[in-house]
Amino acid sequence: MTETDVITKLSHLSVTETVARLTGMIGAKGMKLFAVIDQAAEARQVGLSLRETVLVIFGSPAAGTPVMAASPLSALDLPLKVLVWSDDGQTKVSYYAPAALAARHYLGPELVGNLAGINGLTDALVTA
């Protein structure tokens, strides 16, 4: 994957507010929230500094399982991940493009839709 395989959107909210909104949306849609990793907080615990950086790991076993059944190595990229991070005071929301994941794992068109929901979710996250 290259940087062009990553989609980045701008959020008008802070990193903390964006993560809270995202996790709330994940729960409201009935998806499973697997983990929220505050990487900046982890860095502070070992005496290092890192810009606000939070990784949200989530998905739908009903959607992800067929993908992993078709391409076992896709489990390296699933569950889905969204990185919420601060870049010079601007909150960014980044994730791997579903089309890039599909191409990487040779998924047929019938399975691409299982990954594509992340686009609508993040669109809703950064608007309103």
PDB file of C-alpha atoms in Angstrom:
ATOM      1  CA  MET A   1       0.000   0.000   0.000  1.00  0.00           C
ATOM      2  CA  THR A   2       1.064   3.524  -0.657  1.00  0.00           C
ATOM      3  CA  GLU A   3       0.049   6.834   0.819  1.00  0.00           C
ATOM      4  CA  THR A   4      -2.344   7.243  -2.117  1.00  0.00           C
ATOM      5  CA  ASP A   5      -4.223   4.191  -0.818  1.00  0.00           C
ATOM      6  CA  VAL A   6      -5.045   6.164   2.322  1.00  0.00           C
ATOM      7  CA  ILE A   7      -8.063   8.445   2.480  1.00  0.00           C
ATOM      8  CA  THR A   8      -7.774  11.465   4.772  1.00  0.00           C
ATOM      9  CA  LYS A   9     -10.693  13.717   5.683  1.00  0.00           C
ATOM     10  CA  LEU A  10     -10.740  16.847   7.832  1.00  0.00           C
ATOM     11  CA  SER A  11     -12.835  17.072  10.979  1.00  0.00           C
ATOM     12  CA  HIS A  12     -13.970  20.400  12.413  1.00  0.00           C
ATOM     13  CA  LEU A  13     -13.930  18.828  15.900  1.00  0.00           C
ATOM     14  CA  SER A  14     -10.970  18.191  18.184  1.00  0.00           C
ATOM     15  CA  VAL A  15      -9.318  14.773  18.175  1.00  0.00           C
ATOM     16  CA  THR A  16     -11.078  13.851  21.425  1.00  0.00           C
ATOM     17  CA  GLU A  17     -14.476  15.010  20.151  1.00  0.00           C
ATOM     18  CA  THR A  18     -13.976  13.247  16.816  1.00  0.00           C
ATOM     19  CA  VAL A  19     -13.071   9.960  18.511  1.00  0.00           C
ATOM     20  CA  ALA A  20     -16.079  10.246  20.834  1.00  0.00           C
ATOM     21  CA  ARG A  21     -18.384  10.913  17.915  1.00  0.00           C
ATOM     22  CA  LEU A  22     -16.903   8.055  15.875  1.00  0.00           C
ATOM     23  CA  THR A  23     -17.213   5.519  18.679  1.00  0.00           C
ATOM     24  CA  GLY A  24     -20.783   6.638  19.282  1.00  0.00           C
ATOM     25  CA  MET A  25     -21.620   6.214  15.601  1.00  0.00           C
ATOM     26  CA  ILE A  26     -20.042   2.755  15.560  1.00  0.00           C
ATOM     27  CA  GLY A  27     -22.216   1.667  18.485  1.00  0.00           C
ATOM     28  CA  ALA A  28     -25.352   3.237  17.004  1.00  0.00           C
ATOM     29  CA  LYS A  29     -24.821   1.306  13.774  1.00  0.00           C
ATOM     30  CA  GLY A  30     -24.542  -1.979  15.685  1.00  0.00           C
ATOM     31  CA  MET A  31     -20.901  -2.512  14.802  1.00  0.00           C
ATOM     32  CA  LYS A  32     -18.371  -3.878  17.252  1.00  0.00           C
ATOM     33  CA  LEU A  33     -15.814  -1.511  18.762  1.00  0.00           C
ATOM     34  CA  PHE A  34     -12.739  -3.669  19.294  1.00  0.00           C
ATOM     35  CA  ALA A  35     -10.303  -1.072  20.652  1.00  0.00           C
ATOM     36  CA  VAL A  36      -9.471   2.596  21.010  1.00  0.00           C
ATOM     37  CA  ILE A  37      -5.734   3.105  21.303  1.00  0.00           C
ATOM     38  CA  ASP A  38      -4.518   6.528  22.410  1.00  0.00           C
ATOM     39  CA  GLN A  39      -1.029   6.326  20.993  1.00  0.00           C
ATOM     40  CA  ALA A  40      -0.003   9.733  22.347  1.00  0.00           C
ATOM     41  CA  ALA A  41      -0.952   8.645  25.874  1.00  0.00           C
ATOM     42  CA  GLU A  42       1.056   5.459  25.452  1.00  0.00           C
ATOM     43  CA  ALA A  43       4.041   7.510  24.300  1.00  0.00           C
ATOM     44  CA  ARG A  44       3.741   9.770  27.364  1.00  0.00           C
ATOM     45  CA  GLN A  45       3.855   6.723  29.627  1.00  0.00           C
ATOM     46  CA  VAL A  46       7.368   5.978  28.382  1.00  0.00           C
ATOM     47  CA  GLY A  47       8.493   9.606  28.489  1.00  0.00           C
ATOM     48  CA  LEU A  48       8.072  10.363  24.791  1.00  0.00           C
ATOM     49  CA  SER A  49       6.053  13.004  22.988  1.00  0.00           C
ATOM     50  CA  LEU A  50       3.633  12.345  20.142  1.00  0.00           C
ATOM     51  CA  ARG A  51       0.961  14.544  18.553  1.00  0.00           C
ATOM     52  CA  GLU A  52      -2.620  13.554  19.414  1.00  0.00           C
ATOM     53  CA  THR A  53      -2.989  10.192  17.674  1.00  0.00           C
ATOM     54  CA  VAL A  54      -5.839   7.775  18.349  1.00  0.00           C
ATOM     55  CA  LEU A  55      -6.473   4.518  16.495  1.00  0.00           C
ATOM     56  CA  VAL A  56     -10.055   3.237  16.492  1.00  0.00           C
ATOM     57  CA  ILE A  57     -10.471  -0.440  15.576  1.00  0.00           C
ATOM     58  CA  PHE A  58     -13.971  -1.605  14.720  1.00  0.00           C
ATOM     59  CA  GLY A  59     -16.040  -3.671  12.362  1.00  0.00           C
ATOM     60  CA  SER A  60     -18.870  -6.025  11.721  1.00  0.00           C
ATOM     61  CA  PRO A  61     -18.117  -9.731  12.053  1.00  0.00           C
ATOM     62  CA  ALA A  62     -21.028 -10.357   9.674  1.00  0.00           C
ATOM     63  CA  ALA A  63     -19.306  -8.248   6.999  1.00  0.00           C
ATOM     64  CA  GLY A  64     -15.667  -9.077   7.789  1.00  0.00           C
ATOM     65  CA  THR A  65     -15.946 -12.840   8.108  1.00  0.00           C
ATOM     66  CA  PRO A  66     -16.821 -13.456   4.421  1.00  0.00           C
ATOM     67  CA  VAL A  67     -13.872 -11.256   3.420  1.00  0.00           C
ATOM     68  CA  MET A  68     -11.480 -13.232   5.624  1.00  0.00           C
ATOM     69  CA  ALA A  69     -12.960 -16.529   4.422  1.00  0.00           C
ATOM     70  CA  ALA A  70     -12.283 -15.507   0.815  1.00  0.00           C
ATOM     71  CA  SER A  71      -8.823 -14.102   1.554  1.00  0.00           C
ATOM     72  CA  PRO A  72      -7.316 -15.260   4.869  1.00  0.00           C
ATOM     73  CA  LEU A  73      -4.530 -12.654   4.761  1.00  0.00           C
ATOM     74  CA  SER A  74      -7.146  -9.890   4.802  1.00  0.00           C
ATOM     75  CA  ALA A  75      -7.257 -10.568   8.542  1.00  0.00           C
ATOM     76  CA  LEU A  76      -4.050  -8.544   8.690  1.00  0.00           C
ATOM     77  CA  ASP A  77      -6.113  -5.486   7.683  1.00  0.00           C
ATOM     78  CA  LEU A  78      -9.347  -6.359   9.481  1.00  0.00           C
ATOM     79  CA  PRO A  79     -11.062  -5.229  11.606  1.00  0.00           C
ATOM     80  CA  LEU A  80     -11.204  -1.821   9.991  1.00  0.00           C
ATOM     81  CA  LYS A  81      -9.120   0.976  11.456  1.00  0.00           C
ATOM     82  CA  VAL A  82      -9.539   4.737  11.517  1.00  0.00           C
ATOM     83  CA  LEU A  83      -6.725   6.973  12.676  1.00  0.00           C
ATOM     84  CA  VAL A  84      -7.787  10.283  14.214  1.00  0.00           C
ATOM     85  CA  TRP A  85      -4.829  12.602  14.548  1.00  0.00           C
ATOM     86  CA  SER A  86      -3.760  16.193  14.923  1.00  0.00           C
ATOM     87  CA  ASP A  87      -1.710  17.822  12.198  1.00  0.00           C
ATOM     88  CA  ASP A  88      -0.707  21.376  13.126  1.00  0.00           C
ATOM     89  CA  GLY A  89      -3.964  21.911  14.990  1.00  0.00           C
ATOM     90  CA  GLN A  90      -6.170  20.369  12.293  1.00  0.00           C
ATOM     91  CA  THR A  91      -7.941  17.102  13.135  1.00  0.00           C
ATOM     92  CA  LYS A  92      -7.555  14.490  10.418  1.00  0.00           C
ATOM     93  CA  VAL A  93      -9.370  11.200   9.949  1.00  0.00           C
ATOM     94  CA  SER A  94      -7.399   8.632   7.914  1.00  0.00           C
ATOM     95  CA  TYR A  95      -8.022   5.050   6.807  1.00  0.00           C
ATOM     96  CA  TYR A  96      -7.136   2.608   4.056  1.00  0.00           C
ATOM     97  CA  ALA A  97      -9.317   3.028   0.974  1.00  0.00           C
ATOM     98  CA  PRO A  98     -11.716   0.086   0.610  1.00  0.00           C
ATOM     99  CA  ALA A  99     -10.760  -0.271  -3.070  1.00  0.00           C
ATOM    100  CA  ALA A 100      -7.093  -0.513  -2.089  1.00  0.00           C
ATOM    101  CA  LEU A 101      -7.861  -3.208   0.486  1.00  0.00           C
ATOM    102  CA  ALA A 102      -9.967  -5.081  -2.062  1.00  0.00           C
ATOM    103  CA  ALA A 103      -7.186  -4.924  -4.645  1.00  0.00           C
ATOM    104  CA  ARG A 104      -4.546  -5.933  -2.109  1.00  0.00           C
ATOM    105  CA  HIS A 105      -6.510  -9.039  -1.146  1.00  0.00           C
ATOM    106  CA  TYR A 106      -7.907  -9.844  -4.611  1.00  0.00           C
ATOM    107  CA  LEU A 107     -11.489  -9.503  -3.471  1.00  0.00           C
ATOM    108  CA  GLY A 108     -14.282  -9.775  -5.977  1.00  0.00           C
ATOM    109  CA  PRO A 109     -16.888  -7.032  -6.391  1.00  0.00           C
ATOM    110  CA  GLU A 110     -19.344  -8.954  -4.217  1.00  0.00           C
ATOM    111  CA  LEU A 111     -17.051  -8.431  -1.205  1.00  0.00           C
ATOM    112  CA  VAL A 112     -15.899  -4.851  -1.821  1.00  0.00           C
ATOM    113  CA  GLY A 113     -19.195  -3.596  -0.393  1.00  0.00           C
ATOM    114  CA  ASN A 114     -18.370  -5.317   2.886  1.00  0.00           C
ATOM    115  CA  LEU A 115     -15.544  -2.792   3.309  1.00  0.00           C
ATOM    116  CA  ALA A 116     -17.069   0.269   1.652  1.00  0.00           C
ATOM    117  CA  GLY A 117     -19.268   1.314   4.580  1.00  0.00           C
ATOM    118  CA  ILE A 118     -16.266   3.048   6.120  1.00  0.00           C
ATOM    119  CA  ASN A 119     -16.584   5.778   3.479  1.00  0.00           C
ATOM    120  CA  GLY A 120     -20.132   6.722   4.477  1.00  0.00           C
ATOM    121  CA  LEU A 121     -19.325   6.410   8.164  1.00  0.00           C
ATOM    122  CA  THR A 122     -16.382   8.802   7.939  1.00  0.00           C
ATOM    123  CA  ASP A 123     -18.323  11.178   5.655  1.00  0.00           C
ATOM    124  CA  ALA A 124     -21.012  11.415   8.332  1.00  0.00           C
ATOM    125  CA  LEU A 125     -18.334  11.778  10.997  1.00  0.00           C
ATOM    126  CA  VAL A 126     -16.720  14.841   9.467  1.00  0.00           C
ATOM    127  CA  THR A 127     -19.937  16.625   8.427  1.00  0.00           C
ATOM    128  CA  ALA A 128     -22.534  18.291  10.627  1.00  0.00           C
TER     129      ALA A 128
END
